[in-house]
Coordinates of C-alpha atoms in Angstrom, one line a residue:
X1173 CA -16.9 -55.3 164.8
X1174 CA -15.8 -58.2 162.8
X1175 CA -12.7 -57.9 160.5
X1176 CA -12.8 -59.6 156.9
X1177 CA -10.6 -62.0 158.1
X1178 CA -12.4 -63.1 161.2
X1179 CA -15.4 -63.6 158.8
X1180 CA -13.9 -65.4 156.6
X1181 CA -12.0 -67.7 159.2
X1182 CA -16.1 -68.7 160.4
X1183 CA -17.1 -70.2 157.4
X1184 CA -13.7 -71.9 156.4
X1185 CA -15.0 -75.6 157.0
X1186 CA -18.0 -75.2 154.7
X1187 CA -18.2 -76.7 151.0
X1188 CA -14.5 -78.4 151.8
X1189 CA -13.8 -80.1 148.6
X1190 CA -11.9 -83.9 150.1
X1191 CA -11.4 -84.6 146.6
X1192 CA -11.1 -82.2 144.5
X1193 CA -9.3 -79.8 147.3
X1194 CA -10.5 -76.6 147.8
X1195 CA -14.4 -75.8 148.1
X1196 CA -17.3 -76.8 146.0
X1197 CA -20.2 -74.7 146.7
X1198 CA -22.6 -75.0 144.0
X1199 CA -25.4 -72.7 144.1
X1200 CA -28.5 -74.4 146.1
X1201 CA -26.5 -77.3 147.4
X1202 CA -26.2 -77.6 151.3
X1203 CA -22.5 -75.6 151.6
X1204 CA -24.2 -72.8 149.5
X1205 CA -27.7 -72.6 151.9
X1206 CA -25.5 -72.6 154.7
X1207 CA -23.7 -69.5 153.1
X1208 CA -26.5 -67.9 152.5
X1209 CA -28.0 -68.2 156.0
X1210 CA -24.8 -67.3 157.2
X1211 CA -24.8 -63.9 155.2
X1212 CA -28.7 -63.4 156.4
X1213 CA -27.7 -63.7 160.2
X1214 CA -24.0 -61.8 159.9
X1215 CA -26.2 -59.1 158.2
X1216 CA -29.4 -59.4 161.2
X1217 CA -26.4 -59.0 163.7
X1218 CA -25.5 -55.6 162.1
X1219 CA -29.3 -54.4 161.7
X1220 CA -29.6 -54.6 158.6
X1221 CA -33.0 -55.8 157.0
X1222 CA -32.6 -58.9 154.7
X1223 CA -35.0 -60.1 151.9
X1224 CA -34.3 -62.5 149.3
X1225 CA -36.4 -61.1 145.9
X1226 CA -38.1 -63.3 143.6
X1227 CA -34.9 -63.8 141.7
X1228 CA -32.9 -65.9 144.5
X1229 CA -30.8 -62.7 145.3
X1230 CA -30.4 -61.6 148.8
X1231 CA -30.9 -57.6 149.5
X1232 CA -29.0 -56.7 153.0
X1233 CA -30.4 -52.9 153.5
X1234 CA -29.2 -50.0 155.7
X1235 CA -32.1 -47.2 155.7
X1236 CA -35.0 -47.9 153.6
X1237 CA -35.0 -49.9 150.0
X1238 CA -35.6 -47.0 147.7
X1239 CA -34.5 -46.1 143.8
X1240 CA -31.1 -45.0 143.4
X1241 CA -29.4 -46.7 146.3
X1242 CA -25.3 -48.0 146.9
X1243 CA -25.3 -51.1 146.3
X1244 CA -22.4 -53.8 147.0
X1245 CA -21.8 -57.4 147.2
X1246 CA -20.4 -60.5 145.4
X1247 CA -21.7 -64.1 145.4
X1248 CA -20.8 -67.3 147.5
X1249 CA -21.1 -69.8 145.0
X1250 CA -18.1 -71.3 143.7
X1251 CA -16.4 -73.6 140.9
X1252 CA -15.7 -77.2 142.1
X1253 CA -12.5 -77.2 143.8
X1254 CA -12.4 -73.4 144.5
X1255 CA -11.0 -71.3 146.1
X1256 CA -11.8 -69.0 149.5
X1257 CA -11.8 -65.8 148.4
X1258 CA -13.5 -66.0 145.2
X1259 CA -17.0 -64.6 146.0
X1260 CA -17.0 -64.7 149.8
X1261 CA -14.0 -62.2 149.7
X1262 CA -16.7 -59.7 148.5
X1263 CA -19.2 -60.4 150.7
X1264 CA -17.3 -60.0 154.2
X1265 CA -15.6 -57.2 153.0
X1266 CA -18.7 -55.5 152.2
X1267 CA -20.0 -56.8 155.8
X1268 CA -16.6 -55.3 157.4
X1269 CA -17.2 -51.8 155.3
X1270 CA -20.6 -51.7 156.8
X1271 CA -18.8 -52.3 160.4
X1272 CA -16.4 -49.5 159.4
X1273 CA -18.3 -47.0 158.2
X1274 CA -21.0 -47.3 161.4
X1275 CA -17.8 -46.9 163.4
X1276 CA -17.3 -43.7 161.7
X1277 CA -20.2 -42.8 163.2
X1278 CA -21.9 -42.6 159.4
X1279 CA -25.4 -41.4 158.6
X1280 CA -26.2 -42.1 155.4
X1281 CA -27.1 -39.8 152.9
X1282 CA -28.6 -42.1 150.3
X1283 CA -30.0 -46.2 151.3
X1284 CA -26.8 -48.8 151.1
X1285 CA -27.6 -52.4 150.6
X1286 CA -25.7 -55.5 150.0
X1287 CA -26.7 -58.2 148.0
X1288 CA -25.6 -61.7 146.9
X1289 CA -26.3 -63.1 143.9
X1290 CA -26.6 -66.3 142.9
X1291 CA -25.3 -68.9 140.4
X1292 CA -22.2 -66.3 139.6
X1293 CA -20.0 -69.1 138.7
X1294 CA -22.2 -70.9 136.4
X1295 CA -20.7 -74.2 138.1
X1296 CA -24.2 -76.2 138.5
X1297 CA -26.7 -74.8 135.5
X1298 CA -23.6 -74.0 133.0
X1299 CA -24.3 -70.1 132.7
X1300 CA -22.1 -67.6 134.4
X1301 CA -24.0 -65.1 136.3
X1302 CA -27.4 -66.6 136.2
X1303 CA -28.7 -64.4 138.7
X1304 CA -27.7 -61.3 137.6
X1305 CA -28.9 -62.4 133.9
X1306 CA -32.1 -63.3 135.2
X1307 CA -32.4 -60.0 136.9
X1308 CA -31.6 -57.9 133.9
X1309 CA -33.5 -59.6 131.7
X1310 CA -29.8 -60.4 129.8
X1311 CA -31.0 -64.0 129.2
X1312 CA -34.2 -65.7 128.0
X1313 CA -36.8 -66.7 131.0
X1314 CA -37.7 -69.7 129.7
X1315 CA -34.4 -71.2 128.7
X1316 CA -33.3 -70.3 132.3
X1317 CA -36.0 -72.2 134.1
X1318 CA -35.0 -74.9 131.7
X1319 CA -31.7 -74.9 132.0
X1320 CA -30.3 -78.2 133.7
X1321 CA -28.1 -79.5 136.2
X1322 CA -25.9 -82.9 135.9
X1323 CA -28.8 -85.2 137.7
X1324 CA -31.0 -83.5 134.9
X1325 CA -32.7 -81.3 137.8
X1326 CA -34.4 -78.3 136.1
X1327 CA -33.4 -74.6 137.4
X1328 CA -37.4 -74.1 137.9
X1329 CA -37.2 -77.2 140.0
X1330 CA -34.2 -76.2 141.9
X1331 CA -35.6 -72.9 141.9
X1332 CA -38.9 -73.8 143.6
X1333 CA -37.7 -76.2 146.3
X1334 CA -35.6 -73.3 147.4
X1335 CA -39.0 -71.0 148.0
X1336 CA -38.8 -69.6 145.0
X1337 CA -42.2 -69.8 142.1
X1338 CA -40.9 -69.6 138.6
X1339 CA -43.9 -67.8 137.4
X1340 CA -42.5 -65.1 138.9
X1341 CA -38.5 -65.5 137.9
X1342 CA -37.5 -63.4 135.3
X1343 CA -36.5 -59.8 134.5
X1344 CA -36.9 -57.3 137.8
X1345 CA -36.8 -53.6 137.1
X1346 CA -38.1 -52.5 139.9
X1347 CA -35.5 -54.5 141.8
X1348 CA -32.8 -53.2 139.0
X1349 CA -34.2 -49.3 140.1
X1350 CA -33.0 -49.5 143.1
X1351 CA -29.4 -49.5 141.9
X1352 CA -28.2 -46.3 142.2
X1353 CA -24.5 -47.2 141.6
X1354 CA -23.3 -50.7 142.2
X1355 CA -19.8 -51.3 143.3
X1356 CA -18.2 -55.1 143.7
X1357 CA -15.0 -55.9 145.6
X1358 CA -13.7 -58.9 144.3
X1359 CA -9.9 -61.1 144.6
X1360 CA -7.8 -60.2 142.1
X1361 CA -7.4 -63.2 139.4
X1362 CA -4.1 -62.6 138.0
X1363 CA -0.8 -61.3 138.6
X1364 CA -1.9 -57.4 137.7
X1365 CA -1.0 -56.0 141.3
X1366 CA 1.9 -58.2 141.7
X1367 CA 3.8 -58.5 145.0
X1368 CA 4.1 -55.0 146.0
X1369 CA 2.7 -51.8 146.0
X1370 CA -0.6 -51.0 146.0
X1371 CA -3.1 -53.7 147.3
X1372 CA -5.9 -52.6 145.6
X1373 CA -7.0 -51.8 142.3
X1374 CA -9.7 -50.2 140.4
X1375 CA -11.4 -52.0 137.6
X1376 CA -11.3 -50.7 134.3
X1377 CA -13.0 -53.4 131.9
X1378 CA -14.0 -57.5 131.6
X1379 CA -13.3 -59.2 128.3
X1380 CA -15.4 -60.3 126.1
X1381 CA -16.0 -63.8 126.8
X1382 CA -18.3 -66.7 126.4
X1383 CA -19.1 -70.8 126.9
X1384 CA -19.8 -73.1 124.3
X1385 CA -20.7 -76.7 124.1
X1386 CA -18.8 -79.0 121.3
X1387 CA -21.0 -82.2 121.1
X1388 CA -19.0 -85.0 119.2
X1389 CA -21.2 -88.3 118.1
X1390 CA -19.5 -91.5 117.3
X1391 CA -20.4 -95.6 117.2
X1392 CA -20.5 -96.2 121.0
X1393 CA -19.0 -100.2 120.7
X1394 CA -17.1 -102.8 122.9
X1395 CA -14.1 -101.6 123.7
X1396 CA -12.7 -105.7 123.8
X1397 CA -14.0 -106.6 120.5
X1398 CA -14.2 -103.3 118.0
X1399 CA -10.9 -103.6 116.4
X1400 CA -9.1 -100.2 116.6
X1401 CA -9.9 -99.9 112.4
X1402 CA -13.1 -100.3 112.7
X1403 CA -13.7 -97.4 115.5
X1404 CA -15.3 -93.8 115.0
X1405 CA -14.3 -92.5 118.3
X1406 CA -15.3 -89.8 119.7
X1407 CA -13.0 -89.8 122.3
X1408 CA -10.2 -89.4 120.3
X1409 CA -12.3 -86.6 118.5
X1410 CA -12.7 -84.9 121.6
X1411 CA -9.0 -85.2 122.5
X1412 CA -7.6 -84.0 119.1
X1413 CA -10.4 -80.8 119.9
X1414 CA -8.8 -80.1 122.9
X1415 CA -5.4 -79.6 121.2
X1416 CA -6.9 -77.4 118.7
X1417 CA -8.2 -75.0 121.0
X1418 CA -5.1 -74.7 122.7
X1419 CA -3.3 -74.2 119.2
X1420 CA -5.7 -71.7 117.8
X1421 CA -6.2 -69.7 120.8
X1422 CA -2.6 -69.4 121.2
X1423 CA -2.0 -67.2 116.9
X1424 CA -4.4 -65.1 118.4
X1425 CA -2.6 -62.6 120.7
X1426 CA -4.9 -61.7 123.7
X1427 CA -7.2 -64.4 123.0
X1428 CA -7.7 -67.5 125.7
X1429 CA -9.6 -70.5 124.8
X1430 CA -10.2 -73.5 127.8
X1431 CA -11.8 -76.5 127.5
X1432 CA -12.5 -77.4 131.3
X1433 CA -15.1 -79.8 131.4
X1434 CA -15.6 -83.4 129.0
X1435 CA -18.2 -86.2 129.8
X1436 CA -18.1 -89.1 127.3
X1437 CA -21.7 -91.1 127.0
X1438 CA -22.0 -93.5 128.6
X1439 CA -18.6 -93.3 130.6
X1440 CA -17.8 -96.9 130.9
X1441 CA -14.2 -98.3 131.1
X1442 CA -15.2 -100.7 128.9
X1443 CA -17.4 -98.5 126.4
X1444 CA -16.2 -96.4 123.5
X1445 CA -18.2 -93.4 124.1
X1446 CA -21.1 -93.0 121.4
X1447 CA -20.6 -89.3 122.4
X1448 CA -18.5 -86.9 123.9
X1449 CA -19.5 -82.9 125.1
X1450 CA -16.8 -80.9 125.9
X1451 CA -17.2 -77.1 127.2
X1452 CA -15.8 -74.4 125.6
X1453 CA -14.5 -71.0 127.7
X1454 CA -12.9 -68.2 125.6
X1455 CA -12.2 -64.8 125.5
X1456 CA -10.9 -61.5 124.0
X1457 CA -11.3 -58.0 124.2
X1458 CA -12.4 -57.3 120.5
X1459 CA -15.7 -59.5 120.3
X1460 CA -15.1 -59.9 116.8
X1461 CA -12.0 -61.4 117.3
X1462 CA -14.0 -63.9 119.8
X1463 CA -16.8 -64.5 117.1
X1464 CA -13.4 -65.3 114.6
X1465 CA -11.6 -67.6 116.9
X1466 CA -15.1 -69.6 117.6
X1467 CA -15.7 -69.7 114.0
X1468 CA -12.0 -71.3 113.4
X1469 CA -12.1 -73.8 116.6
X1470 CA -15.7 -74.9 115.2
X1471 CA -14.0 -75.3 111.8
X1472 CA -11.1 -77.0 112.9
X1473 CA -13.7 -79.6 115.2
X1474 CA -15.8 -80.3 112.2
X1475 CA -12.1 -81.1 110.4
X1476 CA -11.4 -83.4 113.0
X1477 CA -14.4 -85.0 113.3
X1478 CA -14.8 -86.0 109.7
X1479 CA -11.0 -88.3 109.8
X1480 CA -12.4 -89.7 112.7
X1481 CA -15.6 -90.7 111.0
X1482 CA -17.7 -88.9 114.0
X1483 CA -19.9 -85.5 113.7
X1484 CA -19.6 -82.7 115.6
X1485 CA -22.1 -79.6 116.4
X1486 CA -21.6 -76.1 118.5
X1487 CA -24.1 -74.6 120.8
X1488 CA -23.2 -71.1 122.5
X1489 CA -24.6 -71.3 126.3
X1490 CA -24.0 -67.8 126.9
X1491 CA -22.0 -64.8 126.0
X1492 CA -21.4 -61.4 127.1
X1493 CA -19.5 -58.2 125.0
X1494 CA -16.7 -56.8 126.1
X1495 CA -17.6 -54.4 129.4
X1496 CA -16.2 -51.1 129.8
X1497 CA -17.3 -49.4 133.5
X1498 CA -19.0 -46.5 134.1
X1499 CA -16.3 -44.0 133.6
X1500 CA -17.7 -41.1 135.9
X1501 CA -17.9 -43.6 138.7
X1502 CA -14.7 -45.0 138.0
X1503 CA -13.3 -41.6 138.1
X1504 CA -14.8 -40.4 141.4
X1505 CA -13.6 -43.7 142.8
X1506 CA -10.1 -43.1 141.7
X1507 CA -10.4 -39.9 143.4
X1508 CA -11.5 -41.7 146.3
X1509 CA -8.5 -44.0 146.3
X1510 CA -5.5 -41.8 144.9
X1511 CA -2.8 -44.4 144.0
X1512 CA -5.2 -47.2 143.2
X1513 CA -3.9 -48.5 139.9
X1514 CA -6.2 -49.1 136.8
X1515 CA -6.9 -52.8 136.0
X1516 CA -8.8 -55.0 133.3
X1517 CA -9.8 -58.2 133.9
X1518 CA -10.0 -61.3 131.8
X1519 CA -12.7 -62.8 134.5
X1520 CA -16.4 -62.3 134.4
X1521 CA -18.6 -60.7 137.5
X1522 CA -22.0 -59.5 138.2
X1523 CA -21.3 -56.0 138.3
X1524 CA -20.4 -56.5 134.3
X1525 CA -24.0 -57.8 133.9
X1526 CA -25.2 -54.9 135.4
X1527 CA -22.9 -52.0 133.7
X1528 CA -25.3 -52.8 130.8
X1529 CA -28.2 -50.9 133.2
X1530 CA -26.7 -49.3 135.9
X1531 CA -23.5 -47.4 136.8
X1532 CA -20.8 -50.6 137.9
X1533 CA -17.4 -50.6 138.9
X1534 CA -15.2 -52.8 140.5
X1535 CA -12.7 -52.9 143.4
X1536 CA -9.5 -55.7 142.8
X1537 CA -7.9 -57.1 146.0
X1538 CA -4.2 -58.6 145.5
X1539 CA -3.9 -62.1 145.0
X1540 CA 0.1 -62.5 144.8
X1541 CA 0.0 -65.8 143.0
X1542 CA -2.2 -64.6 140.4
X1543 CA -3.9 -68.1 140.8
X1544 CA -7.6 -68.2 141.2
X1545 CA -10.0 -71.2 140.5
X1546 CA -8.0 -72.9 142.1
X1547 CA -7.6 -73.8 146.5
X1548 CA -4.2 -72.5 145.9
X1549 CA -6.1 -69.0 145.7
X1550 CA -4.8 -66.8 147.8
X1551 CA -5.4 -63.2 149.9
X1552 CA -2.8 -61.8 153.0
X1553 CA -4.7 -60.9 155.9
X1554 CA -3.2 -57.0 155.8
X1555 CA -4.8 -57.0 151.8
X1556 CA -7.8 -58.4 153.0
X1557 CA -8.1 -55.9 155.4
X1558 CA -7.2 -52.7 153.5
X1559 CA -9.5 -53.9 150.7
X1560 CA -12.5 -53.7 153.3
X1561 CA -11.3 -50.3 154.5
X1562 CA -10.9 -49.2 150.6
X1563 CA -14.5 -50.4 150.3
X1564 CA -15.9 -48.5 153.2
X1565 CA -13.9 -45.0 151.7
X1566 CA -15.8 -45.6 148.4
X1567 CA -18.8 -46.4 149.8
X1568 CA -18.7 -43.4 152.6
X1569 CA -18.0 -40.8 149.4
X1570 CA -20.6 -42.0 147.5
X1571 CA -22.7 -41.8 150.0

């Protein structure tokens, strides 16, 4: 029996970031295939029969794959730079619970399986939760096999030198049937728990939150002989943008607005860019209030843009409503866990893609920092631990 610490300490040198710090593990690439064959043979060694559906998503079953089933599990993707727990924290600690709960001597009433999804964090195609969408049918087939990485590599591509055929991707619900109830254990990713009491929390709702793409056109020009009056920059555009979505976000209360990623074309030294996209993260928990800050960052862009003698245009990648969790599951689980505090979260998960279809709720382990997305993420073992055994009690009365 292997604690979620051990588990975690034997995949610590894979997807080391030695620039960015951290891990980067996008979904597909060599650190993330090496997760996932990890998972397949951690979850052979506890008897547990593994198949990967048509989707990507790995299905880790104890008793027969049937309708209505526990399901758990995370992902093992991560954001450039990430940090350890986000995603593989779920994982092992569903992999310990399983440990657990067979040491309890267990017999299942109902099939439990664990699954990993993929693409959670959205780091290499640009939507969050891609494999969960794809799943539930939450986004478009065809603009998912479409979708495209940074070397301009198609999903379907990916997708089918990975073993998978994209005639085949799209909406599952015979996969999505077997979910009876679907509980995730994830790191916390803020400062709810704080540094004592309780280590773990039940999840109460995800905000409302989306990702745009601001694309700003210019006159790309030599950077030695365009005099600085003669420029339409979209640089400078982009910068000015990136001020503006601070400042607006920041007269909404509750709203948060993030513009983490900007790639100027071409990306010379030498070059004013001819364009700049920049990527737009924000949320709230009224999604009207999200529509409204959108509609004023957009309006404040196209302001900008037009001093700067450059164009700007908005394309929403993906969004998702506010999620609230099943509140009969969320009770029984508070019941299961008396003292577990109740949490919202401002970060999105697979298990709020699938509250749209099937009962979800989440599990919150303490991250004393509050810092995730970051290698300065952060678990104690003793959390790690009690999250795994809080796992295996929710799992064993739902069973």
């Amino acid at each position: 029996m292997e604690t979620v610490n051990q588990l975690l300490d034997s995949i610590k040198d894979v997807g080391r970031d030695a620039v960015r710090g951290g891990y980067s593990r996008a979904v597909y690439s060599t650190p993330e295939l090496d997760l996932r064959q990890w998972f397949i043979e951690q979850a052979q060694r506890r008897r547990l029969d593994v198949e990967t559906d048509r989707n990507g998503v790995i299905w880790a079953w104890w008793g027969n794959p049937q309708d209505g089933a526990i399901v758990t599990g995370s992902h093992l993707d991560s954001v450039p730079g990430g940090g350890a727990f986000d995603g593989p924290l779920g994982v092992a600690s569903a992999l310990a619970a399983v440990d657990i709960l067979k040491s309890r001597s267990l017999s299942p009433g109902r099939s439990l399986a664990i699954t990993v999804f993929p693409e959670e964090e959205g780091s290499r195609f640009g939507v969050a939760c891609l494999g969960s969408r794809i799943l539930t049918g939450a986004i478009d087939v065809d603009k998912a096999l479409n979708l495209r990485d940074v070397d301009g590599n198609t999903f379907a591509d990916v997708a089918r030198d990975h073993g998978l055929d994209p005639r085949f991707v799209g909406p599952d619900p015979e996969a999505l049937a077997r979910i009876g109830d679907f509980v995730e254990l994830h790191v916390e990713q803020g400062k709810g728990l704080g540094q004592s009491g309780p280590a773990i929390a039940v999840g109460s709702s995800i905000l409302g939150h989306g990702r745009w793409k601001l694309s700003v056109s210019g006159q790309g020009n030599h950077a030695g002989t365009t005099l600085m009056a003669d420029r339409a920059d979209p640089m400078v555009t982009a910068a000015q943008i990136v001020v503006a979505v601070r400042d607006t976000a920041a007269k909404q209360s509750d709203a948060r607005a993030t513009v983490g990623r900007l790639t100027p074309v071409p990306g010379g030294t030498n070059v004013i860019a001819s364009r700049v996209d920049l990527w737009l993260d924000a949320r709230h928990p009224d999604d009207a209030v999200t529509a409204q800050l959108i509609e004023s960052i957009y309006g404040a862009a196209r302001e900008i843009a037009a001093g700067e003698g450059c164009t700007v245009t908005l394309t929403e990648e993906s969004y998702s409503d506010t999620v609230h969790f099943d509140p009969g599951l969320s009770r029984r689980i508070g019941e299961l866990l008396p003292g577990a505090p109740v949490l919202a979260t401002g970060a999105g998960h697979d298990a709020g893609v699938l509250a749209g279809h099937v009962p979800s709720a989440m599990l919150f382990v303490r991250n004393p920092s509050g810092i995730s997305h970051s290698p300065e993420e952060y678990v104690a073992d003793e959390d790690a631990s009690a999250g795994a055994v809080a796992l295996a009690d929710v799992l064993e009365g739902l069973l």
